[in-house]
Coordinates of C-alpha atoms and ligand atoms in Angstrom, one line a residue:
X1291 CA 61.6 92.3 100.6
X1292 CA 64.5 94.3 99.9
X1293 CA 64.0 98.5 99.2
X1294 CA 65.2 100.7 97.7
X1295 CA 65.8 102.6 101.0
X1296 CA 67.8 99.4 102.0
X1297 CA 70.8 100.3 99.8
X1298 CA 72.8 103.8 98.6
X1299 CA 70.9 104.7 95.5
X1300 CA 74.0 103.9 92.9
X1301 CA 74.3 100.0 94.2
X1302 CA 74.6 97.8 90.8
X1303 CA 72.4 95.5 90.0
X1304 CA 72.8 93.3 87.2
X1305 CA 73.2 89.5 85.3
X1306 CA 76.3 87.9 84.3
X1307 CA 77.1 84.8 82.2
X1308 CA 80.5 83.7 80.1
X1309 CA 81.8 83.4 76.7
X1310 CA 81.7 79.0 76.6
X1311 CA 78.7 78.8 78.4
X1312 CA 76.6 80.6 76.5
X1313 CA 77.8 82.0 72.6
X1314 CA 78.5 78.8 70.7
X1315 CA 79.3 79.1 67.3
X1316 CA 82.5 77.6 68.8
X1317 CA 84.5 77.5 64.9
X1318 CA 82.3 80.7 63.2
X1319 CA 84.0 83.9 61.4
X1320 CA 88.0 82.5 62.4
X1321 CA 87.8 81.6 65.9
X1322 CA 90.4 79.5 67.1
X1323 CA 89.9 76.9 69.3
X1324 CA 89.5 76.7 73.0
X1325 CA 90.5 74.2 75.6
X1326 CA 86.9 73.6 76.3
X1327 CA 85.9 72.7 73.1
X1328 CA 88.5 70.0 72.7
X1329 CA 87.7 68.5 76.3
X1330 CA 84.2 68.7 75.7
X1331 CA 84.6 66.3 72.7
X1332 CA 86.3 64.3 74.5
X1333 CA 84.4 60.9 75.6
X1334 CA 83.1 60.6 79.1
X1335 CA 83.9 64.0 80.0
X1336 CA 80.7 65.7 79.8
X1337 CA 77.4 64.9 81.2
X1338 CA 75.6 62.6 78.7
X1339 CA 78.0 63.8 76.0
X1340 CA 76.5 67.5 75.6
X1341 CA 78.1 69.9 73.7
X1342 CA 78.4 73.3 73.6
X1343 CA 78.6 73.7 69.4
X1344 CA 75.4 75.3 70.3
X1345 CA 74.4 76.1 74.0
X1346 CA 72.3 79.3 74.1
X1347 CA 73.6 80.3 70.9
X1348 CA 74.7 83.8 72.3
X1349 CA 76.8 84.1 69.2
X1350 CA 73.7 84.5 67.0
X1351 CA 70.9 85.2 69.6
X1352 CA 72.9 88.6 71.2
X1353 CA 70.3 91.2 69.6
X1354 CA 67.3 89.6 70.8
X1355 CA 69.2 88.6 74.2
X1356 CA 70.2 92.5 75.3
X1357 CA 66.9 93.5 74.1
X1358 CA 65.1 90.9 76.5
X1359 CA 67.6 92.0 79.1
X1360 CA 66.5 95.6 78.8
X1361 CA 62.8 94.5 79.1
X1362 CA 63.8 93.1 82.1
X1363 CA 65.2 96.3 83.6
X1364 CA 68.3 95.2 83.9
X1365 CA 71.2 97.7 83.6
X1366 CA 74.6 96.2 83.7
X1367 CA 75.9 92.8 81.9
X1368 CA 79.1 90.7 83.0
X1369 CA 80.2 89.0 80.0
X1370 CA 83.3 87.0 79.4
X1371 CA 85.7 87.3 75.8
X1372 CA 87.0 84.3 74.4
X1373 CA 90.5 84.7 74.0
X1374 CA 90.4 82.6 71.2
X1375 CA 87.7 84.5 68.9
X1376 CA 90.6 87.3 69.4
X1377 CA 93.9 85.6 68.9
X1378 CA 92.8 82.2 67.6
X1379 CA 95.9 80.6 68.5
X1380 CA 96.4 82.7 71.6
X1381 CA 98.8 85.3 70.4
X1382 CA 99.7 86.9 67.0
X1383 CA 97.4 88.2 64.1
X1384 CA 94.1 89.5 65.8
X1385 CA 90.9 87.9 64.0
X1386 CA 89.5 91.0 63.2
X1387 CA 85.9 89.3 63.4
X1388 CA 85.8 88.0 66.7
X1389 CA 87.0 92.1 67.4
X1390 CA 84.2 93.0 66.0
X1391 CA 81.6 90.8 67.5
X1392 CA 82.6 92.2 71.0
X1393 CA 82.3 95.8 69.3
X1394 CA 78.7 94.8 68.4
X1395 CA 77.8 93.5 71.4
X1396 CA 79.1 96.2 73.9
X1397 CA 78.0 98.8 71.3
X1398 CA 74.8 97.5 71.5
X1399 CA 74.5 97.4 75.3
X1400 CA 75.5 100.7 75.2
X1401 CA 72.6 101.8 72.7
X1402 CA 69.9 100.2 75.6
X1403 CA 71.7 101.8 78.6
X1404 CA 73.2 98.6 79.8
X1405 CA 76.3 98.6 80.9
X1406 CA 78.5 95.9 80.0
X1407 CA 81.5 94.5 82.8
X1408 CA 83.7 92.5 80.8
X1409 CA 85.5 89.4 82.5
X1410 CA 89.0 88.2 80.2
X1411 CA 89.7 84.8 81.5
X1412 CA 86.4 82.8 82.3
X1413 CA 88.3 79.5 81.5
X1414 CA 89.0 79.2 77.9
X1415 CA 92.2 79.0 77.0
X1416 CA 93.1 78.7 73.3
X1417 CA 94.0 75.0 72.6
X1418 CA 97.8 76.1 71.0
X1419 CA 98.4 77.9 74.3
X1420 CA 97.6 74.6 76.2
X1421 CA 99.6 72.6 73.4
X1422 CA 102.8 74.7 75.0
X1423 CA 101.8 74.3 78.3
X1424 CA 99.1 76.1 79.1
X1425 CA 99.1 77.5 82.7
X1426 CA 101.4 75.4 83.6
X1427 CA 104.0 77.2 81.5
X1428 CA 105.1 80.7 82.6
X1429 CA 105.2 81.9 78.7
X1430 CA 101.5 82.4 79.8
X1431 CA 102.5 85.2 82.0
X1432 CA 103.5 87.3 78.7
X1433 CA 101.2 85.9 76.5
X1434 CA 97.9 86.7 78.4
X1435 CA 99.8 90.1 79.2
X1436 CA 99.5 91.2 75.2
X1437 CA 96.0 89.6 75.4
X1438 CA 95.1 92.2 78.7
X1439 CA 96.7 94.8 77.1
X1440 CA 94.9 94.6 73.2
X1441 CA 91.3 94.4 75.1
X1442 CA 92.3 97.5 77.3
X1443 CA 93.1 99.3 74.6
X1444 CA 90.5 98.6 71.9
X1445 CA 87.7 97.9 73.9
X1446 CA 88.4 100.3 77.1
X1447 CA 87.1 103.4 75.5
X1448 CA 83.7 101.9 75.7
X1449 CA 84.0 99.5 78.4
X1450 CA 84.3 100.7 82.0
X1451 CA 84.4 97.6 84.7
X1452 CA 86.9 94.9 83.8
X1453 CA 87.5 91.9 85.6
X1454 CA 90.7 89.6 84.7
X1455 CA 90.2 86.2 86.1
X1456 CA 87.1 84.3 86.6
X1457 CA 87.9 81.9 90.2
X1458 CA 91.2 81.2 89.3
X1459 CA 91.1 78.5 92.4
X1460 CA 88.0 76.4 90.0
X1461 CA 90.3 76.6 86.4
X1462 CA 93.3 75.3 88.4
X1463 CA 92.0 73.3 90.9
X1464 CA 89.4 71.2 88.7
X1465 CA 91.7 71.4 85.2
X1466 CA 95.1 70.7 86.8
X1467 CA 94.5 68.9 89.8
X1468 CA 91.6 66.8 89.2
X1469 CA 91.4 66.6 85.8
X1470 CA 87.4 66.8 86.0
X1471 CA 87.4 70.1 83.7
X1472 CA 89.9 71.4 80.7
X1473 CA 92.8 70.4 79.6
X1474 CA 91.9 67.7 81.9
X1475 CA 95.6 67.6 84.1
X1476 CA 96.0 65.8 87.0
X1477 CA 98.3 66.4 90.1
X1478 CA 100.4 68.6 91.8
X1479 CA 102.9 68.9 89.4
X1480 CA 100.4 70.3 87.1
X1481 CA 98.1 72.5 89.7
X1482 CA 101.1 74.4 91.3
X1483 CA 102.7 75.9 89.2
X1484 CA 99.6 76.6 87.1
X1485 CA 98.7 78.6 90.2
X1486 CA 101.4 80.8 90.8
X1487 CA 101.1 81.6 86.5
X1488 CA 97.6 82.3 87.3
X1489 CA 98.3 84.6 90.3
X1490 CA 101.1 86.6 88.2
X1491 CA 98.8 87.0 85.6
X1492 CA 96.3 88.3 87.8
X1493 CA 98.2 90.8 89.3
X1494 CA 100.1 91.4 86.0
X1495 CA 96.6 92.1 83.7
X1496 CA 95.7 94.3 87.1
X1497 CA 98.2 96.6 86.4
X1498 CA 98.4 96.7 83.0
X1499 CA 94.8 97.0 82.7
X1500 CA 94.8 100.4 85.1
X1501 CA 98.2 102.0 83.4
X1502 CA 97.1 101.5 80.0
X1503 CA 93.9 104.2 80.4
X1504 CA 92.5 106.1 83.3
X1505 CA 88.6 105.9 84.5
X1506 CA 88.4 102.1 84.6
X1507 CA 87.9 100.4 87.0
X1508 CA 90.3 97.1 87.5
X1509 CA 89.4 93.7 89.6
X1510 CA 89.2 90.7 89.6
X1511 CA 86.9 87.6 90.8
X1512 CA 87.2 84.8 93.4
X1513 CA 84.9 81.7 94.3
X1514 CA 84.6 81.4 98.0
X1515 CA 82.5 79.2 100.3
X1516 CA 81.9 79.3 103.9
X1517 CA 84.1 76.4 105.4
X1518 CA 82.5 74.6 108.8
X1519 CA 84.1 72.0 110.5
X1520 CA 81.7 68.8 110.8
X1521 CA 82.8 69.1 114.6
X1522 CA 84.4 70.5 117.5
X1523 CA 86.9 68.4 117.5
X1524 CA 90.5 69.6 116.8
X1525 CA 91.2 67.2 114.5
X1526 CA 87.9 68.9 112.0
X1527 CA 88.7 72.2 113.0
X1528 CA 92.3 72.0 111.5
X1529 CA 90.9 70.2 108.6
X1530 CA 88.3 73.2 108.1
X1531 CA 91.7 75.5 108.6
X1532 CA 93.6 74.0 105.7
X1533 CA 90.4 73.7 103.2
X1534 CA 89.9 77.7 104.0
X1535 CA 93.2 78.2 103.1
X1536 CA 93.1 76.2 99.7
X1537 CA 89.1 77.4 98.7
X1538 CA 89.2 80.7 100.1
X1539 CA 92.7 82.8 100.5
X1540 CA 94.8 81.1 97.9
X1541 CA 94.7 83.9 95.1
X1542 CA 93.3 86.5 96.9
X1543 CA 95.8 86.6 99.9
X1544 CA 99.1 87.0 97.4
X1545 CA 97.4 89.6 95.1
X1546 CA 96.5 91.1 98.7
X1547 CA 100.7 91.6 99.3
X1548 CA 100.3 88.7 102.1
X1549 CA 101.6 85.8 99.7
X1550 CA 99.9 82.1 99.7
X1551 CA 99.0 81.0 102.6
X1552 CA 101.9 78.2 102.9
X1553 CA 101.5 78.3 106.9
X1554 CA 98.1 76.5 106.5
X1555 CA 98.9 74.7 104.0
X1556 CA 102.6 73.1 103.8
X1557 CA 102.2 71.6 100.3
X1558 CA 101.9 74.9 98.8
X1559 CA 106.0 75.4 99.5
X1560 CA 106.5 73.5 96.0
X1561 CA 105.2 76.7 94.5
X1562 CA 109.0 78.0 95.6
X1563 CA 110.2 76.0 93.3
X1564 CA 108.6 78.1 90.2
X1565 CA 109.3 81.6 91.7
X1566 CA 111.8 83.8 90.2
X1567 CA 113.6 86.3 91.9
X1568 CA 111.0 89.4 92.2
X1569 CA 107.6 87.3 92.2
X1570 CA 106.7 88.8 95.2
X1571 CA 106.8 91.4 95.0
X1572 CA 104.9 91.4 91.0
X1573 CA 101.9 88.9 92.8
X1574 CA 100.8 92.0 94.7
X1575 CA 98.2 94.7 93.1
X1576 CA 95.8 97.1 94.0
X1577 CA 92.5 96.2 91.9
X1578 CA 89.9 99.0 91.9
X1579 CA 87.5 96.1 93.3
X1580 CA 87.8 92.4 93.7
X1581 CA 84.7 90.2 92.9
X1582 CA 82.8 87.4 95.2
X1583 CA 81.3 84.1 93.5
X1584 CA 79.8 82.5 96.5
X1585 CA 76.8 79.7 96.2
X1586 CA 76.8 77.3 99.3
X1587 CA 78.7 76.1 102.5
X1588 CA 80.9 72.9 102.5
X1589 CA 81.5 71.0 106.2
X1590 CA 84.6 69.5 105.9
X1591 CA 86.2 66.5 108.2
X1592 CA 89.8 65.3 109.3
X1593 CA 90.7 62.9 106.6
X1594 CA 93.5 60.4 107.1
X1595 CA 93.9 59.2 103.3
X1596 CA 93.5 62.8 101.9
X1597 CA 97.0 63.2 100.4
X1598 CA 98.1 67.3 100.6
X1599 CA 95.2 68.1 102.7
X1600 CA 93.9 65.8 104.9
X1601 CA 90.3 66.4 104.8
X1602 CA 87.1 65.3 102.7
X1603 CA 83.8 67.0 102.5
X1604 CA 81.0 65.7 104.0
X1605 CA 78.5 65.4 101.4
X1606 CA 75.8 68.0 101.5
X1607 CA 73.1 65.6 100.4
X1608 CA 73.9 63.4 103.6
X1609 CA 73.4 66.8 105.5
X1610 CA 70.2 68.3 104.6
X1611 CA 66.8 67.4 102.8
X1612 CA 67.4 69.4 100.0
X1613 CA 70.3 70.6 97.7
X1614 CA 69.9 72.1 94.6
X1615 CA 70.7 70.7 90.9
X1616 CA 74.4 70.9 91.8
X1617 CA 74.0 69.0 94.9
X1618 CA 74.9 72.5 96.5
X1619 CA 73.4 72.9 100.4
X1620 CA 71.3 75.9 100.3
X1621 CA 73.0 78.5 103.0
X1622 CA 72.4 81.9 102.3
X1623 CA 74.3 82.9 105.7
X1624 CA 77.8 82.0 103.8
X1625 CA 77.3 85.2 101.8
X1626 CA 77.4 87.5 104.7
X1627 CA 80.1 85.0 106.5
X1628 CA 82.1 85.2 103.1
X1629 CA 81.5 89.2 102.8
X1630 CA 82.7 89.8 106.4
X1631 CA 85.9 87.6 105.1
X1632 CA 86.7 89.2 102.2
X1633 CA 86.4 92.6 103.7
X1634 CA 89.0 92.1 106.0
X1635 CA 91.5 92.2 103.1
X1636 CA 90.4 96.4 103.1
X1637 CA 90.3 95.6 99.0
X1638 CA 88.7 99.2 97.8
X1639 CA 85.0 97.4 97.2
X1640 CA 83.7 94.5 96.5
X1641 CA 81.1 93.1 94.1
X1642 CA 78.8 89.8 94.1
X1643 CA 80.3 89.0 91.0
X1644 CA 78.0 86.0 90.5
X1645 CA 75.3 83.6 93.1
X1646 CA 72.4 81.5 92.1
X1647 CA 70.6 78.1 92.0
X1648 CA 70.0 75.5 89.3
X1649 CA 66.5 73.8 89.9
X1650 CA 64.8 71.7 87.3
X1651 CA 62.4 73.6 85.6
X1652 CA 58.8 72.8 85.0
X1653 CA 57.4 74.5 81.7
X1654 CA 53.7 74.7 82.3
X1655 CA 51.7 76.8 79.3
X1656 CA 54.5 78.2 78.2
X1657 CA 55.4 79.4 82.2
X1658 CA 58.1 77.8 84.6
X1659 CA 57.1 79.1 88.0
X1660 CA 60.4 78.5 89.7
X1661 CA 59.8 79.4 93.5
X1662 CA 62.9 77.7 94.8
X1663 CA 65.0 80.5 92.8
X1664 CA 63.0 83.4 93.5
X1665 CA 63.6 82.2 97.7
X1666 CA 67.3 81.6 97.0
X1667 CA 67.6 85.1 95.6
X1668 CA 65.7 86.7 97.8
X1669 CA 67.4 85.3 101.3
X1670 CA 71.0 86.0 99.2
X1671 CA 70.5 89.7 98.5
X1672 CA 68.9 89.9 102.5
X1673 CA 72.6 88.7 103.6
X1674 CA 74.1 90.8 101.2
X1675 CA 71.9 93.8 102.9
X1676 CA 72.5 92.6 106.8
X1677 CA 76.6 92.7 106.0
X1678 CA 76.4 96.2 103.9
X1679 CA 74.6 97.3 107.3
X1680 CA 77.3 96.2 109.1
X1681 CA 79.9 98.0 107.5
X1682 CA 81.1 95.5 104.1
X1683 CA 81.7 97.6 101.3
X1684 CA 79.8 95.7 98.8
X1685 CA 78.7 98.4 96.1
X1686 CA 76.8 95.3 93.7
X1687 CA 74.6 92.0 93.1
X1688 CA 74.9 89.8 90.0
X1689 CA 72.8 86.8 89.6
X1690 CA 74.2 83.9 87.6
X1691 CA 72.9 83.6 85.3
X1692 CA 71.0 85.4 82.7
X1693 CA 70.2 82.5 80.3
X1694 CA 70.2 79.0 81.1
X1695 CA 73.9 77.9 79.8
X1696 CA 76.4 75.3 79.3
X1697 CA 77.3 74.5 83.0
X1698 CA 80.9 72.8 82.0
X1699 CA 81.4 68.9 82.4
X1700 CA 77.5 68.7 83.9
X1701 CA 76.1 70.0 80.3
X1702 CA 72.7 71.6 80.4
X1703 CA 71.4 69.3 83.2
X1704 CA 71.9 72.2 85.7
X1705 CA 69.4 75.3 84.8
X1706 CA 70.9 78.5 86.4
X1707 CA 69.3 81.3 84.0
X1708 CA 66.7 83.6 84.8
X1709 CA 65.5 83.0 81.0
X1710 CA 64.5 79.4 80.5
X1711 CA 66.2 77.9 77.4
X1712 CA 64.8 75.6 75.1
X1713 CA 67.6 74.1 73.4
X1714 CA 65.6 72.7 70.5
X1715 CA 64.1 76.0 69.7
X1716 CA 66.6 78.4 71.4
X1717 CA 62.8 79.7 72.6
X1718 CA 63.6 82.1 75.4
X1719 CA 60.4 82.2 78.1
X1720 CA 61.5 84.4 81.3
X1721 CA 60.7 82.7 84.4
X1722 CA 59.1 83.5 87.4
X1723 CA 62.9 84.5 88.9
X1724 CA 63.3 86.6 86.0
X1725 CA 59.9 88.5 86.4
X1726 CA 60.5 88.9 90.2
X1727 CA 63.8 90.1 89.8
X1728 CA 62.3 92.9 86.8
X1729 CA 59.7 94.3 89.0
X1730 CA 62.6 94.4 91.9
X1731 CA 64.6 96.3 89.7
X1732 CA 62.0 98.4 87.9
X1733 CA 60.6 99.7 92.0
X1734 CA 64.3 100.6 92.9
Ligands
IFM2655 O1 78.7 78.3 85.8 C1 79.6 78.6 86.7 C2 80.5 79.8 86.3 O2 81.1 79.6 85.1 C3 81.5 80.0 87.3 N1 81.0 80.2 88.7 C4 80.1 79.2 89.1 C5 79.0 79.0 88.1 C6 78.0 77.9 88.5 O3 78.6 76.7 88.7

């Protein structure tokens, strides 16, 4: 059991969830549309055809939501804006309503002693940005700029912690190379140079984020697994080389002033072709913090047929008895293996921006006694604890996710929330996680 004693007495402890995932109301009060909510109506593209017209109804629900949140001791909230509730179509006339449901909410969290870290890109892009282009356009570069800059300035007098991009590497990599999540692009052609506008961006919103008003403090957040080779031989530990590269040190190691890692990964010189003269030098900032999203492990193998990369996963469910809802391995060590990694890029601090575990929940008289999350939680913040003994600067812990949510093309299948959501009912019942973690936070 983690102590107080265990940790400097201002660590942060908190929840965090996104705008999509969790508000609905995805058409109320002017909002514009979003990428997601054009792909998600698309057939075939969402587990059993869920939507997210609804999902945990955040929109309508917020009052009752931060109230439960404070019951639950918890004292700092990572939220996400929707772009498009702002700038419905992405730039132009602000939808003074949308404004103003973000005023409600952070004013509110600030009336309960909550404090809310606001995230500006957790994946959903207005659809008439993506009908020029989307990422894959550079326009977005001084479109999501304005965007940066109008939140910075209306809502920075209230809001402290900001975080630009939401794993940059999952938006590109599963909506422009795989087409598995929006706008649903495919290829190279589409994923490179929707990375380099995405890195830009990131380093672009950094800065304009920290000259626009003092006391803030500026990041940004990554996804990262631990990447093993499946074995010794050369041949896997190469492939485990080049996957690193692409999963873990893609956006981070430009932003860091070291630019992509092209050495590892040769395909990534086709990025050339999209920088202008003075990209290098703009991809580098110096964020206040940057955030960690890490979950599992992968084992990767050499892989002949692979194009770009040469190397496959080997399926975690054909490595270990149990996975969780997201056929994830369970493997608290990556967290301390992924701190230790991340540290070495002597960023100011770090956060755990967001870990957790979807398991199916049982409700049994009105209780869903999920002991698989409580462990996962538990052995995560233990790593966290061992690499802050050893020297990480990690200042902070957020557990996706607050609420059960919208969990993109797998629907609601995958329960991640601390609160148990009956969609029907949009009943809230705080599971066994959620109680643990309370009395956790209420004997710090
Ligand atoms: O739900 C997502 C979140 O939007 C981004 N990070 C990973 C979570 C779990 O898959």
């Amino acid at each position: 059991m983690v102590k107080r004693a265990d940790f400097e007495k201002d660590f942060v402890w908190g929840v965090a969830a996104s705008a999509f995932q969790t508000e609905g109301a995805v058409e109320a009060d002017g909002k514009g549309l979003s990428i997601w909510d054009e792909f998600s109506r698309r057939k075939g593209k969402i587990y059993k055809g869920h939507a997210a017209d609804i999902s945990s109804d955040f929109y309508n629900q917020y009052t009752r939501d931060i109230a439960l949140m404070k019951s639950m001791h918890i004292n700092n909230f990572r939220f996400s804006i929707s772009w498009s509730r702002i700038f419905p179509t992405g730039t132009g006339e602000v939808n003074a309503k949308g404004v103003d449901f973000y005023d409600r909410v952070i004013d509110l969290c600030l009336e309960m002693g909550i404090n809310p870290w606001v995230t500006l890109y957790h994946w959903d892009l207005p659809l008439a940005l993506q009908q020029k282009g989307g990422w894959v356009n550079r326009d977005i570069v001084d479109y999501f700029s304005d965007y940066v800059a109008f939140c910075i300035n209306h809502f920075g007098d209230r809001v402290k912690q900001w975080m630009i991009l939401n794993e940059p590497m999952v938006y590109t990599g599963a909506g422009y190379f795989l087409g598995i999540h929006a706008p649903g692009k495919r290829g190279v052609d589409n994923f490179i140079p929707a990375i380099h506008h995405s890195a830009l961006s990131q380093s672009k919103g950094i800065r304009i984020a920290q000259s626009l008003r003092t006391g803030l403090e500026v990041g940004t957040t990554f996804s990262c697994s631990a990447i093993h080779p499946h074995t010794a031989s050369q041949k896997d530990l190469n492939a485990a080389k080049r996957v690193d590269a692409l999963v873990n040190r893609l956006f981070v190691e430009p932003l860091n002033g070291l630019g992509y890692p092209m050495q590892d990964l040769p395909f990534l010189r086709k990025i050339e072709k999209y920088m202008h003269p003075g990209d290098e030098i703009a991809l580098h900032a110096e964020p206040d913090f940057i955030g960690i999203q890490n979950y599992t492990r992968e084992v990767v193998k050499h892989s002949y047929f692979t194009p770009y990369i040469n190397s496959s996963l080997v399926n975690a469910k054909n490595r270990v008895d149990e996975v969780t809802e997201m056929a994830w391995e369970i493997y608290p060590q990556a967290m301390h293996e992924m701190l230790h990694q991340f540290s070495k890029y002597k960023f100011k601090k770090l956060y755990v921006t967001e870990n957790g575990a979807a398991f199916p929940d049982i409700v049994e008289n009105g209780k869903v006694h999920d002991i698989k999350r409580i462990n996962y939680l538990q052995s995560n913040i233990a790593e966290i604890l061992k690499a802050k003994k050893e020297g990480v600067n990690v200042e902070g812990y957020f557990v996706w996710s607050f609420t059960d949510n919208f969990e993109w093309a797998e629907g609601y299948r995958p329960r991640f929330g601390l609160v148990h959501i009956d969609y029907e009912s949009q009943k809230r019942i705080i599971k066994a996680s959620g109680h643990w973690y309370s009395n956790f936070l209420a004997d710090l």
